[in-house]
Every structure is written in structure tokens, then in C-alpha cells.
């Protein structure tokens, strides 16, 4: 956790330096002027501190967060520095003081403009031989620290009543760094334009057969990482198309295939080269419609998980030509919820990701058990909030009371909600305290969420507790027992709406049935036969060794057709 906070602090180093400088301003002005200026400086200091404090708070609340550097000339960063310039002029009201103050204000204004030009050096492609990544001017990292240092030095010199010449020298250095960054931005823009202009020709020469089109927020690469290894096995050249550079670095690290960023909708026309036949999607981003409009391609929705959640039978899915699903249960789910589809809409291809899920192994009756607790998150809409995390601490307490070892892996988006993040932290504290007291090797935090895959967590456990989540059908493949928490509904309605629950030990939201469910889950397991039946319905009647091949055959049939 400290390492994560440190990383995010470094990502916000300009803001942190700015906060320190503003506090120094407060002390200097308090010594020189007092009164009104102290109150003004104090207000600016509070504004300046809001962002670094917020960054650390997010680090504590979201250990999965990706550090992001602060941008130039925004909010309190510009405001406090402008006030610093004013204070320099007030405390040193001569020609040189006004020159230094004016240069500081000019620097802040220039940074504001430069901040808007930052997109110029955002890379447009990776792993693409036809386009070198846009450059990042080195002087950009000097602009803010030097400008802040100039303000502090100027205030100290003014307070001491000494010459402002050193401050003028530093101001000149800050302005020079700004000019360098500006020139770098122009050169980067040139590189970016060249990359965008070369996209069409580069893709025509590369001749991709399909596109993996993806638009999503930060910390969602799991959606695409689960499919890239299998798409690469299709054996045809392809390109990954992103709509924003925020994910470029993370996606480029997952594959050696070209990854391109196309920000403008009309820029997608350049991607549509003659060799393309197919576009694959792994989510229902609103921007998917920008690419689905190319009717000459076959558009295939892969999904990033299968479950009985409402998004898994969303009528919007019908805008794609094909929906690759794991088993018949995914097909039946649409009809059961009144969503009509074409007869040729679905292809049952299994879930290649579960091929590495280990089957349940016989265990001695007195052997200690390991239970995976894998709750989902709250979803984007109220009707998709299936998360049991608010009940999670009580569930984990009961598991610990029964002497089990716990693997805790919440959905990565659980950290976006303050209440769910608080529950996650409480569970981690419970597990840490129990591990210290008993020596049990609980798995949680960075180990379970980042060092281990979902499949690793499945294979480490003898049973699972979850809710309505895509991990449930995947866990079915193991044949191991699982319990589900019925959140926001009765048990009868929960089982009716979620057929996978027919093979689960269902726990009511108030947890009054927790003890009985865990007795069956960790004991005789009377629902084993039901789970085997559901495994076929949800994951297809496919042998383990044929799982990947089933998907590859279906994908190759679509990709290798003539356009």
C-alpha cells in the first residue's frame, strides 16, 4: 500500500510541490504583511492541498488505481501560483519585482495553453512499424517545478529585502523550459499527424483480417486481456483499435500486434482496409456503434464474461451480427427475458478461458478448506447492483470462525464505490489479523488481485462464495461447490431470475441462512449433481481438451470468409 501511495504521489509531484510552495507563501506573507494576505494565502493553501490529499485518499481507497500525472495550469495549481506572483509584486513593489511577478503570471498563462496542447504528444500507435510513437519533450517535466521554485525564491528574497536578480534568473529558466516544451509539443503534433496520415497505408500493407475494437475506462484491461491470447491463436493478422490513448500503454504490453488510437469518428474510415472481414468486441461501449456502422464487416460480440446479470441479455446486443456465447443458457436467457433475436444470432463456442480451471479433487474429511470469496461490484445502474460486499465482512467472519483459509478477490471496480471499498478494506483487515493470529495463509490484496489470475484463485480454492457474477459460470467448470448471496430480492425470486442458483447454496441478504448454507457448502455438498447439469448448460457439452479449439474454429470460419 505504501508503494502504491508513493507511486501516485510521484504521479502528482507537481501538485505536491505546489502545495508545499503555497504553504511557504503563507509563512512568508505572514511574516512580512500579516492580516488580509495571511487569510488569502491560507485559502489558496487549502485549495492547493485538496488535490494531493485527494490523490492519497484515492490511493488508500483504491489499491488498483493507476497513477496519473497532473496536467498543467488547471484549478488550484494555476490559481495559487498566480497569487504567488501577486504577492511577489506586493512585497517587492519596484521595477524588478514587477518584472519577476509579470514573468510568473506569463508562465502560468503559458502553462494553461500548454496543458491544452498535451494531447499533441499522446502517442497514436504502438507495435506499429509504420508509425513511431509521438515524442514527449523532456523540458515538460521541468516547467512546473522550476516555476514553483521561482515563486518561492522570489517570496523569500522579497521577505529578506535582498536583490530579486536570482529570482529573475530562475524565471528566465522557467520560461525557457516552457518554450522548450512548446517546441516539443509542435514537433510531437507533427509526428502524430504523420502517424495518422500513415495509418491507412500502414494497415493496407499489414493487411489485417480482423479488428479488436475496444473503448473502456482506466483499470478495465481485464476485459481485453482475457481474449487477446485466443485471438492471437486464430493465426491471422489483426489490429487493436482504441478510441482514447489512456489505455494504449497497458494494451500494447499485452500483445505484439499493432495497437492504434483513433480519437475522431471519421478517422475510423482509415481503418477499414480491403483485407478486413471481421470486428470483435468485448463490451457494450456506447462508441461501439461508431464501428458497427461498417456493414461490410461481420461484427462479433465476445463479451467479457457470462452471467445471469441484466447486461447479459441487453437488447443492444442485437446490433452485432453474431454473439459468441459459452452455452445454451446464454441463448435461453434472452428468450426468458423477452428479448427476441434472429435464429442465426448466436454461436455456442464455450469459454476458452476455463480450459485451465482444475477439476475438484478428492480431499480428506478432516483437511482444512480454502474458500474463495469473489463478490461483484455495484454496476453502473441500480438494477445491476448485485454486490454482496456490504455483507462481506460478516461472511468472512463466519468463514474464519469455521477455520477456513480465505481467498478474497473482489471485482476490480468495487474500489470505485466508497461503501464497497470500505467493506473491502474491512475484509482485508480481518484476514490480516487472522493470519497473524493463526498462521493461516489467506490470499488477498495485491497477491489475489494482481499476482494471481481469476483461474489461479479458482484452483486455490475448494469452494466459493459469490453473488450474481461472471465468475460463477466459469467456476462451474471446476465442479466445486459454491454459495450465492441473494441481494435485493427473496431467495425464490433470486433462483427464478438466476438459473445458475439451482446448483448453489443460496444465502438471503440478511444472512440468516448463512450457517446452514456453509454447512452444506463445506460438508456433504448435496447439490453436486445439479451443478454438473448446469455446467453443460452454461459452458457447453465440450471436453476440456476441445475448449480452445471450439472457439478457434468458430472464429476462423468468420474471419477467413471473403468480404
PDB file of C-alpha atoms in Angstrom, residues 89-363:
ATOM      1  CA  UNK A  89       4.753  42.295  -6.538  1.00  0.00           C
ATOM      2  CA  UNK A  90       3.118  43.429  -3.267  1.00  0.00           C
ATOM      3  CA  UNK A  91       6.078  42.549  -1.070  1.00  0.00           C
ATOM      4  CA  UNK A  92       8.659  43.939  -3.515  1.00  0.00           C
ATOM      5  CA  UNK A  93       6.982  46.927  -5.260  1.00  0.00           C
ATOM      6  CA  UNK A  94       9.833  48.001  -7.533  1.00  0.00           C
ATOM      7  CA  UNK A  95      10.560  47.520 -11.227  1.00  0.00           C
ATOM      8  CA  UNK A  96      12.437  44.256 -10.815  1.00  0.00           C
ATOM      9  CA  UNK A  97       9.741  42.830  -8.551  1.00  0.00           C
ATOM     10  CA  UNK A  98       7.065  43.671 -11.077  1.00  0.00           C
ATOM     11  CA  UNK A  99       9.129  42.093 -13.875  1.00  0.00           C
ATOM     12  CA  UNK A 100       9.505  38.872 -11.886  1.00  0.00           C
ATOM     13  CA  UNK A 101       5.817  38.878 -10.961  1.00  0.00           C
ATOM     14  CA  UNK A 102       4.805  39.512 -14.574  1.00  0.00           C
ATOM     15  CA  UNK A 103       7.042  36.697 -15.783  1.00  0.00           C
ATOM     16  CA  UNK A 104       5.476  34.340 -13.233  1.00  0.00           C
ATOM     17  CA  UNK A 105       1.967  35.237 -14.395  1.00  0.00           C
ATOM     18  CA  UNK A 106       3.063  34.853 -18.020  1.00  0.00           C
ATOM     19  CA  UNK A 107       4.385  31.396 -17.168  1.00  0.00           C
ATOM     20  CA  UNK A 108       1.093  30.361 -15.589  1.00  0.00           C
ATOM     21  CA  UNK A 109      -0.852  31.586 -18.625  1.00  0.00           C
ATOM     22  CA  UNK A 110       1.519  29.795 -20.973  1.00  0.00           C
ATOM     23  CA  UNK A 111       1.195  26.598 -18.968  1.00  0.00           C
ATOM     24  CA  UNK A 112      -2.576  26.771 -19.290  1.00  0.00           C
ATOM     25  CA  UNK A 113      -2.236  26.896 -23.064  1.00  0.00           C
ATOM     26  CA  UNK A 114       0.431  24.213 -22.973  1.00  0.00           C
ATOM     27  CA  UNK A 115      -1.837  21.984 -20.921  1.00  0.00           C
ATOM     28  CA  UNK A 116      -4.392  22.016 -23.702  1.00  0.00           C
ATOM     29  CA  UNK A 117      -1.675  21.039 -26.142  1.00  0.00           C
ATOM     30  CA  UNK A 118      -0.658  17.981 -24.135  1.00  0.00           C
ATOM     31  CA  UNK A 119      -2.733  15.789 -26.434  1.00  0.00           C
ATOM     32  CA  UNK A 120      -0.220  16.655 -29.142  1.00  0.00           C
ATOM     33  CA  UNK A 121       2.355  14.322 -27.625  1.00  0.00           C
ATOM     34  CA  UNK A 122      -0.034  11.499 -26.746  1.00  0.00           C
ATOM     35  CA  UNK A 123       1.067   8.505 -28.857  1.00  0.00           C
ATOM     36  CA  UNK A 124      -1.164   7.496 -31.744  1.00  0.00           C
ATOM     37  CA  UNK A 125       0.046   3.902 -32.120  1.00  0.00           C
ATOM     38  CA  UNK A 126       2.166   1.135 -30.616  1.00  0.00           C
ATOM     39  CA  UNK A 127       3.707  -2.006 -32.088  1.00  0.00           C
ATOM     40  CA  UNK A 128       3.075  -0.373 -35.461  1.00  0.00           C
ATOM     41  CA  UNK A 129       6.086  -0.360 -37.809  1.00  0.00           C
ATOM     42  CA  UNK A 130       4.631   2.441 -39.922  1.00  0.00           C
ATOM     43  CA  UNK A 131       4.275   4.942 -37.048  1.00  0.00           C
ATOM     44  CA  UNK A 132       6.865   5.951 -34.490  1.00  0.00           C
ATOM     45  CA  UNK A 133       5.299   6.971 -31.178  1.00  0.00           C
ATOM     46  CA  UNK A 134       4.932  10.690 -30.608  1.00  0.00           C
ATOM     47  CA  UNK A 135       7.709  12.243 -28.593  1.00  0.00           C
ATOM     48  CA  UNK A 136       7.398  13.688 -25.113  1.00  0.00           C
ATOM     49  CA  UNK A 137       9.548  16.822 -24.745  1.00  0.00           C
ATOM     50  CA  UNK A 138      11.875  16.396 -21.786  1.00  0.00           C
ATOM     51  CA  UNK A 139      11.548  20.035 -20.765  1.00  0.00           C
ATOM     52  CA  UNK A 140       7.896  19.441 -19.920  1.00  0.00           C
ATOM     53  CA  UNK A 141       8.953  17.876 -16.631  1.00  0.00           C
ATOM     54  CA  UNK A 142      10.907  20.992 -15.668  1.00  0.00           C
ATOM     55  CA  UNK A 143       8.203  23.579 -16.265  1.00  0.00           C
ATOM     56  CA  UNK A 144       6.110  23.299 -13.115  1.00  0.00           C
ATOM     57  CA  UNK A 145       8.884  22.606 -10.549  1.00  0.00           C
ATOM     58  CA  UNK A 146      11.074  25.442 -11.835  1.00  0.00           C
ATOM     59  CA  UNK A 147       8.143  27.858 -11.918  1.00  0.00           C
ATOM     60  CA  UNK A 148       7.131  26.964  -8.364  1.00  0.00           C
ATOM     61  CA  UNK A 149      10.726  27.229  -7.170  1.00  0.00           C
ATOM     62  CA  UNK A 150      10.921  30.668  -8.769  1.00  0.00           C
ATOM     63  CA  UNK A 151       7.881  31.832  -6.836  1.00  0.00           C
ATOM     64  CA  UNK A 152       9.245  30.537  -3.523  1.00  0.00           C
ATOM     65  CA  UNK A 153      12.688  32.072  -4.076  1.00  0.00           C
ATOM     66  CA  UNK A 154      11.115  35.380  -5.099  1.00  0.00           C
ATOM     67  CA  UNK A 155       8.978  35.476  -1.948  1.00  0.00           C
ATOM     68  CA  UNK A 156      11.931  34.617   0.288  1.00  0.00           C
ATOM     69  CA  UNK A 157      14.091  37.278  -1.361  1.00  0.00           C
ATOM     70  CA  UNK A 158      11.291  39.816  -1.004  1.00  0.00           C
ATOM     71  CA  UNK A 159      10.864  38.951   2.661  1.00  0.00           C
ATOM     72  CA  UNK A 160      14.592  39.321   3.288  1.00  0.00           C
ATOM     73  CA  UNK A 161      14.732  42.564   1.343  1.00  0.00           C
ATOM     74  CA  UNK A 162      17.571  41.360  -0.905  1.00  0.00           C
ATOM     75  CA  UNK A 163      18.041  41.583  -4.670  1.00  0.00           C
ATOM     76  CA  UNK A 164      15.491  39.902  -6.965  1.00  0.00           C
ATOM     77  CA  UNK A 165      18.126  39.095  -9.595  1.00  0.00           C
ATOM     78  CA  UNK A 166      18.322  35.360  -8.647  1.00  0.00           C
ATOM     79  CA  UNK A 167      14.536  35.149  -8.951  1.00  0.00           C
ATOM     80  CA  UNK A 168      14.725  36.802 -12.362  1.00  0.00           C
ATOM     81  CA  UNK A 169      17.270  34.192 -13.455  1.00  0.00           C
ATOM     82  CA  UNK A 170      15.017  31.369 -12.293  1.00  0.00           C
ATOM     83  CA  UNK A 171      12.062  32.995 -14.038  1.00  0.00           C
ATOM     84  CA  UNK A 172      14.035  33.073 -17.267  1.00  0.00           C
ATOM     85  CA  UNK A 173      14.828  29.378 -16.808  1.00  0.00           C
ATOM     86  CA  UNK A 174      11.133  28.572 -16.261  1.00  0.00           C
ATOM     87  CA  UNK A 175      10.147  30.483 -19.390  1.00  0.00           C
ATOM     88  CA  UNK A 176      12.883  28.710 -21.349  1.00  0.00           C
ATOM     89  CA  UNK A 177      11.508  25.372 -20.189  1.00  0.00           C
ATOM     90  CA  UNK A 178       8.067  26.494 -21.335  1.00  0.00           C
ATOM     91  CA  UNK A 179       9.406  27.433 -24.747  1.00  0.00           C
ATOM     92  CA  UNK A 180      11.164  24.080 -24.998  1.00  0.00           C
ATOM     93  CA  UNK A 181       8.001  22.246 -24.069  1.00  0.00           C
ATOM     94  CA  UNK A 182       6.050  24.282 -26.593  1.00  0.00           C
ATOM     95  CA  UNK A 183       8.505  23.450 -29.375  1.00  0.00           C
ATOM     96  CA  UNK A 184       8.366  19.822 -28.306  1.00  0.00           C
ATOM     97  CA  UNK A 185       4.572  19.925 -28.492  1.00  0.00           C
ATOM     98  CA  UNK A 186       4.732  21.248 -32.051  1.00  0.00           C
ATOM     99  CA  UNK A 187       7.178  18.515 -33.065  1.00  0.00           C
ATOM    100  CA  UNK A 188       5.023  15.913 -31.325  1.00  0.00           C
ATOM    101  CA  UNK A 189       1.975  17.188 -33.163  1.00  0.00           C
ATOM    102  CA  UNK A 190       3.865  16.833 -36.420  1.00  0.00           C
ATOM    103  CA  UNK A 191       4.773  13.234 -35.524  1.00  0.00           C
ATOM    104  CA  UNK A 192       1.200  12.493 -34.564  1.00  0.00           C
ATOM    105  CA  UNK A 193      -0.181  13.894 -37.803  1.00  0.00           C
ATOM    106  CA  UNK A 194       2.336  11.841 -39.759  1.00  0.00           C
ATOM    107  CA  UNK A 195       1.286   8.729 -37.841  1.00  0.00           C
ATOM    108  CA  UNK A 196      -2.380   9.405 -38.516  1.00  0.00           C
ATOM    109  CA  UNK A 197      -1.729  10.108 -42.182  1.00  0.00           C
ATOM    110  CA  UNK A 198       0.287   6.906 -42.447  1.00  0.00           C
ATOM    111  CA  UNK A 199      -2.385   4.776 -40.773  1.00  0.00           C
ATOM    112  CA  UNK A 200      -4.251   3.861 -43.938  1.00  0.00           C
ATOM    113  CA  UNK A 201      -1.138   2.964 -45.907  1.00  0.00           C
ATOM    114  CA  UNK A 202       0.398   1.074 -42.990  1.00  0.00           C
ATOM    115  CA  UNK A 203      -2.718  -1.006 -42.453  1.00  0.00           C
ATOM    116  CA  UNK A 204      -3.078  -1.761 -46.154  1.00  0.00           C
ATOM    117  CA  UNK A 205       0.480  -3.081 -46.188  1.00  0.00           C
ATOM    118  CA  UNK A 206      -0.040  -5.020 -42.961  1.00  0.00           C
ATOM    119  CA  UNK A 207      -3.358  -6.416 -44.323  1.00  0.00           C
ATOM    120  CA  UNK A 208      -5.179  -7.294 -41.089  1.00  0.00           C
ATOM    121  CA  UNK A 209      -8.061  -9.764 -41.342  1.00  0.00           C
ATOM    122  CA  UNK A 210      -9.884  -8.531 -38.271  1.00  0.00           C
ATOM    123  CA  UNK A 211     -10.106  -5.740 -35.727  1.00  0.00           C
ATOM    124  CA  UNK A 212     -10.422  -5.970 -31.969  1.00  0.00           C
ATOM    125  CA  UNK A 213     -12.299  -2.767 -31.199  1.00  0.00           C
ATOM    126  CA  UNK A 214     -12.238  -1.585 -27.602  1.00  0.00           C
ATOM    127  CA  UNK A 215     -13.345   1.511 -25.728  1.00  0.00           C
ATOM    128  CA  UNK A 216     -13.313   1.487 -21.919  1.00  0.00           C
ATOM    129  CA  UNK A 217     -12.126   3.424 -18.900  1.00  0.00           C
ATOM    130  CA  UNK A 218      -8.939   3.001 -16.941  1.00  0.00           C
ATOM    131  CA  UNK A 219      -8.290  -0.187 -14.966  1.00  0.00           C
ATOM    132  CA  UNK A 220     -10.515  -2.280 -17.252  1.00  0.00           C
ATOM    133  CA  UNK A 221      -7.881  -4.099 -19.281  1.00  0.00           C
ATOM    134  CA  UNK A 222      -9.192  -7.394 -17.882  1.00  0.00           C
ATOM    135  CA  UNK A 223     -11.947  -7.107 -20.491  1.00  0.00           C
ATOM    136  CA  UNK A 224      -9.456  -7.339 -23.320  1.00  0.00           C
ATOM    137  CA  UNK A 225      -6.667  -9.369 -21.725  1.00  0.00           C
ATOM    138  CA  UNK A 226      -8.923 -12.428 -21.369  1.00  0.00           C
ATOM    139  CA  UNK A 227      -9.410 -12.589 -25.160  1.00  0.00           C
ATOM    140  CA  UNK A 228      -6.123 -11.465 -26.703  1.00  0.00           C
ATOM    141  CA  UNK A 229      -4.300 -14.822 -26.256  1.00  0.00           C
ATOM    142  CA  UNK A 230      -7.080 -16.664 -28.102  1.00  0.00           C
ATOM    143  CA  UNK A 231      -7.439 -14.073 -30.851  1.00  0.00           C
ATOM    144  CA  UNK A 232      -3.715 -14.403 -31.483  1.00  0.00           C
ATOM    145  CA  UNK A 233      -4.181 -18.165 -31.909  1.00  0.00           C
ATOM    146  CA  UNK A 234      -6.591 -17.610 -34.807  1.00  0.00           C
ATOM    147  CA  UNK A 235      -3.471 -17.303 -36.908  1.00  0.00           C
ATOM    148  CA  UNK A 236      -4.424 -14.194 -38.878  1.00  0.00           C
ATOM    149  CA  UNK A 237      -3.011 -10.650 -38.686  1.00  0.00           C
ATOM    150  CA  UNK A 238      -5.177  -8.236 -36.713  1.00  0.00           C
ATOM    151  CA  UNK A 239      -5.121  -4.762 -35.246  1.00  0.00           C
ATOM    152  CA  UNK A 240      -6.435  -3.434 -31.929  1.00  0.00           C
ATOM    153  CA  UNK A 241      -8.332  -0.170 -32.286  1.00  0.00           C
ATOM    154  CA  UNK A 242      -8.708   2.113 -29.245  1.00  0.00           C
ATOM    155  CA  UNK A 243     -10.622   5.373 -29.079  1.00  0.00           C
ATOM    156  CA  UNK A 244      -8.508   7.054 -26.399  1.00  0.00           C
ATOM    157  CA  UNK A 245      -4.774   6.907 -25.597  1.00  0.00           C
ATOM    158  CA  UNK A 246      -5.377   6.335 -21.868  1.00  0.00           C
ATOM    159  CA  UNK A 247      -5.229   2.562 -22.379  1.00  0.00           C
ATOM    160  CA  UNK A 248      -2.605   2.426 -25.112  1.00  0.00           C
ATOM    161  CA  UNK A 249       0.385   1.570 -22.949  1.00  0.00           C
ATOM    162  CA  UNK A 250      -1.461  -1.143 -20.998  1.00  0.00           C
ATOM    163  CA  UNK A 251      -2.899  -2.795 -24.111  1.00  0.00           C
ATOM    164  CA  UNK A 252       0.370  -2.601 -26.052  1.00  0.00           C
ATOM    165  CA  UNK A 253       2.031  -4.524 -23.213  1.00  0.00           C
ATOM    166  CA  UNK A 254      -0.449  -7.388 -23.699  1.00  0.00           C
ATOM    167  CA  UNK A 255       0.233  -8.062 -27.375  1.00  0.00           C
ATOM    168  CA  UNK A 256       2.808  -7.563 -30.110  1.00  0.00           C
ATOM    169  CA  UNK A 257       0.097  -6.795 -32.685  1.00  0.00           C
ATOM    170  CA  UNK A 258      -0.434  -3.192 -33.845  1.00  0.00           C
ATOM    171  CA  UNK A 259      -2.474  -1.050 -31.446  1.00  0.00           C
ATOM    172  CA  UNK A 260      -3.790   2.222 -32.854  1.00  0.00           C
ATOM    173  CA  UNK A 261      -5.692   5.121 -31.308  1.00  0.00           C
ATOM    174  CA  UNK A 262      -8.413   6.684 -33.437  1.00  0.00           C
ATOM    175  CA  UNK A 263      -9.965   9.544 -31.494  1.00  0.00           C
ATOM    176  CA  UNK A 264     -12.223  11.004 -34.179  1.00  0.00           C
ATOM    177  CA  UNK A 265     -15.168   9.076 -35.560  1.00  0.00           C
ATOM    178  CA  UNK A 266     -14.311   9.918 -39.161  1.00  0.00           C
ATOM    179  CA  UNK A 267     -10.790   8.591 -38.578  1.00  0.00           C
ATOM    180  CA  UNK A 268     -12.246   5.081 -38.361  1.00  0.00           C
ATOM    181  CA  UNK A 269     -12.701   5.165 -42.133  1.00  0.00           C
ATOM    182  CA  UNK A 270      -8.924   4.788 -42.461  1.00  0.00           C
ATOM    183  CA  UNK A 271      -9.073   1.528 -40.518  1.00  0.00           C
ATOM    184  CA  UNK A 272     -11.476  -0.052 -42.992  1.00  0.00           C
ATOM    185  CA  UNK A 273      -8.864  -1.539 -45.361  1.00  0.00           C
ATOM    186  CA  UNK A 274      -9.882  -4.120 -48.019  1.00  0.00           C
ATOM    187  CA  UNK A 275      -8.351  -7.094 -46.169  1.00  0.00           C
ATOM    188  CA  UNK A 276     -10.668  -6.706 -43.148  1.00  0.00           C
ATOM    189  CA  UNK A 277     -13.598  -9.074 -42.766  1.00  0.00           C
ATOM    190  CA  UNK A 278     -14.463  -9.031 -39.065  1.00  0.00           C
ATOM    191  CA  UNK A 279     -14.634  -6.861 -35.974  1.00  0.00           C
ATOM    192  CA  UNK A 280     -14.651  -8.342 -32.469  1.00  0.00           C
ATOM    193  CA  UNK A 281     -15.959  -6.533 -29.370  1.00  0.00           C
ATOM    194  CA  UNK A 282     -15.636  -7.431 -25.691  1.00  0.00           C
ATOM    195  CA  UNK A 283     -18.057  -4.940 -24.127  1.00  0.00           C
ATOM    196  CA  UNK A 284     -21.046  -2.756 -24.961  1.00  0.00           C
ATOM    197  CA  UNK A 285     -19.379   0.638 -25.008  1.00  0.00           C
ATOM    198  CA  UNK A 286     -21.572   3.342 -26.489  1.00  0.00           C
ATOM    199  CA  UNK A 287     -18.847   4.064 -29.047  1.00  0.00           C
ATOM    200  CA  UNK A 288     -19.120   0.555 -30.476  1.00  0.00           C
ATOM    201  CA  UNK A 289     -21.871   1.915 -32.706  1.00  0.00           C
ATOM    202  CA  UNK A 290     -19.252   4.075 -34.429  1.00  0.00           C
ATOM    203  CA  UNK A 291     -17.694   0.925 -35.887  1.00  0.00           C
ATOM    204  CA  UNK A 292     -20.761  -1.273 -36.222  1.00  0.00           C
ATOM    205  CA  UNK A 293     -21.921   1.123 -38.937  1.00  0.00           C
ATOM    206  CA  UNK A 294     -19.444  -0.533 -41.329  1.00  0.00           C
ATOM    207  CA  UNK A 295     -21.878  -3.127 -42.600  1.00  0.00           C
ATOM    208  CA  UNK A 296     -19.361  -4.757 -44.942  1.00  0.00           C
ATOM    209  CA  UNK A 297     -17.745  -6.356 -41.861  1.00  0.00           C
ATOM    210  CA  UNK A 298     -19.097  -9.131 -39.661  1.00  0.00           C
ATOM    211  CA  UNK A 299     -19.428  -7.740 -36.134  1.00  0.00           C
ATOM    212  CA  UNK A 300     -18.988 -10.293 -33.351  1.00  0.00           C
ATOM    213  CA  UNK A 301     -19.656  -9.676 -29.652  1.00  0.00           C
ATOM    214  CA  UNK A 302     -17.444 -11.829 -27.413  1.00  0.00           C
ATOM    215  CA  UNK A 303     -18.455 -10.321 -24.036  1.00  0.00           C
ATOM    216  CA  UNK A 304     -16.022 -10.149 -21.127  1.00  0.00           C
ATOM    217  CA  UNK A 305     -17.926 -12.659 -19.037  1.00  0.00           C
ATOM    218  CA  UNK A 306     -21.202 -14.555 -18.929  1.00  0.00           C
ATOM    219  CA  UNK A 307     -23.694 -14.383 -16.090  1.00  0.00           C
ATOM    220  CA  UNK A 308     -27.396 -14.030 -15.352  1.00  0.00           C
ATOM    221  CA  UNK A 309     -26.995 -10.260 -14.927  1.00  0.00           C
ATOM    222  CA  UNK A 310     -29.242  -7.949 -16.920  1.00  0.00           C
ATOM    223  CA  UNK A 311     -26.375  -6.737 -19.166  1.00  0.00           C
ATOM    224  CA  UNK A 312     -26.013 -10.333 -20.423  1.00  0.00           C
ATOM    225  CA  UNK A 313     -29.365 -10.110 -22.208  1.00  0.00           C
ATOM    226  CA  UNK A 314     -29.258  -6.420 -23.120  1.00  0.00           C
ATOM    227  CA  UNK A 315     -31.300  -5.783 -26.302  1.00  0.00           C
ATOM    228  CA  UNK A 316     -28.456  -3.543 -27.512  1.00  0.00           C
ATOM    229  CA  UNK A 317     -26.520  -6.742 -28.229  1.00  0.00           C
ATOM    230  CA  UNK A 318     -28.696  -7.196 -31.291  1.00  0.00           C
ATOM    231  CA  UNK A 319     -26.743  -4.517 -33.184  1.00  0.00           C
ATOM    232  CA  UNK A 320     -23.970  -7.074 -33.725  1.00  0.00           C
ATOM    233  CA  UNK A 321     -24.145  -9.734 -36.423  1.00  0.00           C
ATOM    234  CA  UNK A 322     -23.126 -12.562 -34.088  1.00  0.00           C
ATOM    235  CA  UNK A 323     -22.964 -13.159 -30.360  1.00  0.00           C
ATOM    236  CA  UNK A 324     -20.401 -15.764 -29.338  1.00  0.00           C
ATOM    237  CA  UNK A 325     -21.690 -17.355 -26.122  1.00  0.00           C
ATOM    238  CA  UNK A 326     -20.449 -20.134 -23.881  1.00  0.00           C
ATOM    239  CA  UNK A 327     -23.510 -22.381 -23.723  1.00  0.00           C
ATOM    240  CA  UNK A 328     -27.225 -22.790 -24.282  1.00  0.00           C
ATOM    241  CA  UNK A 329     -28.038 -20.970 -21.042  1.00  0.00           C
ATOM    242  CA  UNK A 330     -26.860 -17.691 -22.601  1.00  0.00           C
ATOM    243  CA  UNK A 331     -29.216 -18.256 -25.545  1.00  0.00           C
ATOM    244  CA  UNK A 332     -32.183 -19.153 -23.347  1.00  0.00           C
ATOM    245  CA  UNK A 333     -31.587 -16.086 -21.173  1.00  0.00           C
ATOM    246  CA  UNK A 334     -32.672 -13.742 -23.954  1.00  0.00           C
ATOM    247  CA  UNK A 335     -35.958 -15.538 -24.628  1.00  0.00           C
ATOM    248  CA  UNK A 336     -36.660 -15.899 -20.902  1.00  0.00           C
ATOM    249  CA  UNK A 337     -36.441 -12.111 -20.553  1.00  0.00           C
ATOM    250  CA  UNK A 338     -38.499 -11.272 -23.634  1.00  0.00           C
ATOM    251  CA  UNK A 339     -35.596 -10.259 -25.896  1.00  0.00           C
ATOM    252  CA  UNK A 340     -36.122 -11.669 -29.381  1.00  0.00           C
ATOM    253  CA  UNK A 341     -33.170 -12.355 -31.669  1.00  0.00           C
ATOM    254  CA  UNK A 342     -32.503 -13.761 -35.108  1.00  0.00           C
ATOM    255  CA  UNK A 343     -32.205 -17.532 -35.302  1.00  0.00           C
ATOM    256  CA  UNK A 344     -28.614 -17.286 -36.549  1.00  0.00           C
ATOM    257  CA  UNK A 345     -27.546 -14.678 -33.966  1.00  0.00           C
ATOM    258  CA  UNK A 346     -25.791 -16.999 -31.506  1.00  0.00           C
ATOM    259  CA  UNK A 347     -22.739 -19.215 -31.834  1.00  0.00           C
ATOM    260  CA  UNK A 348     -22.061 -21.546 -28.914  1.00  0.00           C
ATOM    261  CA  UNK A 349     -18.271 -21.557 -28.611  1.00  0.00           C
ATOM    262  CA  UNK A 350     -17.670 -22.411 -24.953  1.00  0.00           C
ATOM    263  CA  UNK A 351     -15.425 -20.335 -22.729  1.00  0.00           C
ATOM    264  CA  UNK A 352     -11.812 -20.963 -23.741  1.00  0.00           C
ATOM    265  CA  UNK A 353     -10.690 -19.167 -20.569  1.00  0.00           C
ATOM    266  CA  UNK A 354     -11.903 -22.048 -18.375  1.00  0.00           C
ATOM    267  CA  UNK A 355      -9.712 -24.663 -20.051  1.00  0.00           C
ATOM    268  CA  UNK A 356      -7.128 -24.159 -17.292  1.00  0.00           C
ATOM    269  CA  UNK A 357      -9.641 -24.440 -14.430  1.00  0.00           C
ATOM    270  CA  UNK A 358      -8.627 -27.501 -12.405  1.00  0.00           C
ATOM    271  CA  UNK A 359     -11.355 -30.037 -11.565  1.00  0.00           C
ATOM    272  CA  UNK A 360     -12.382 -30.682  -7.984  1.00  0.00           C
ATOM    273  CA  UNK A 361     -10.063 -33.150  -6.271  1.00  0.00           C
ATOM    274  CA  UNK A 362     -10.915 -35.587  -3.506  1.00  0.00           C
ATOM    275  CA  UNK A 363      -9.974 -34.262  -0.091  1.00  0.00           C
TER     276      UNK A 363
END
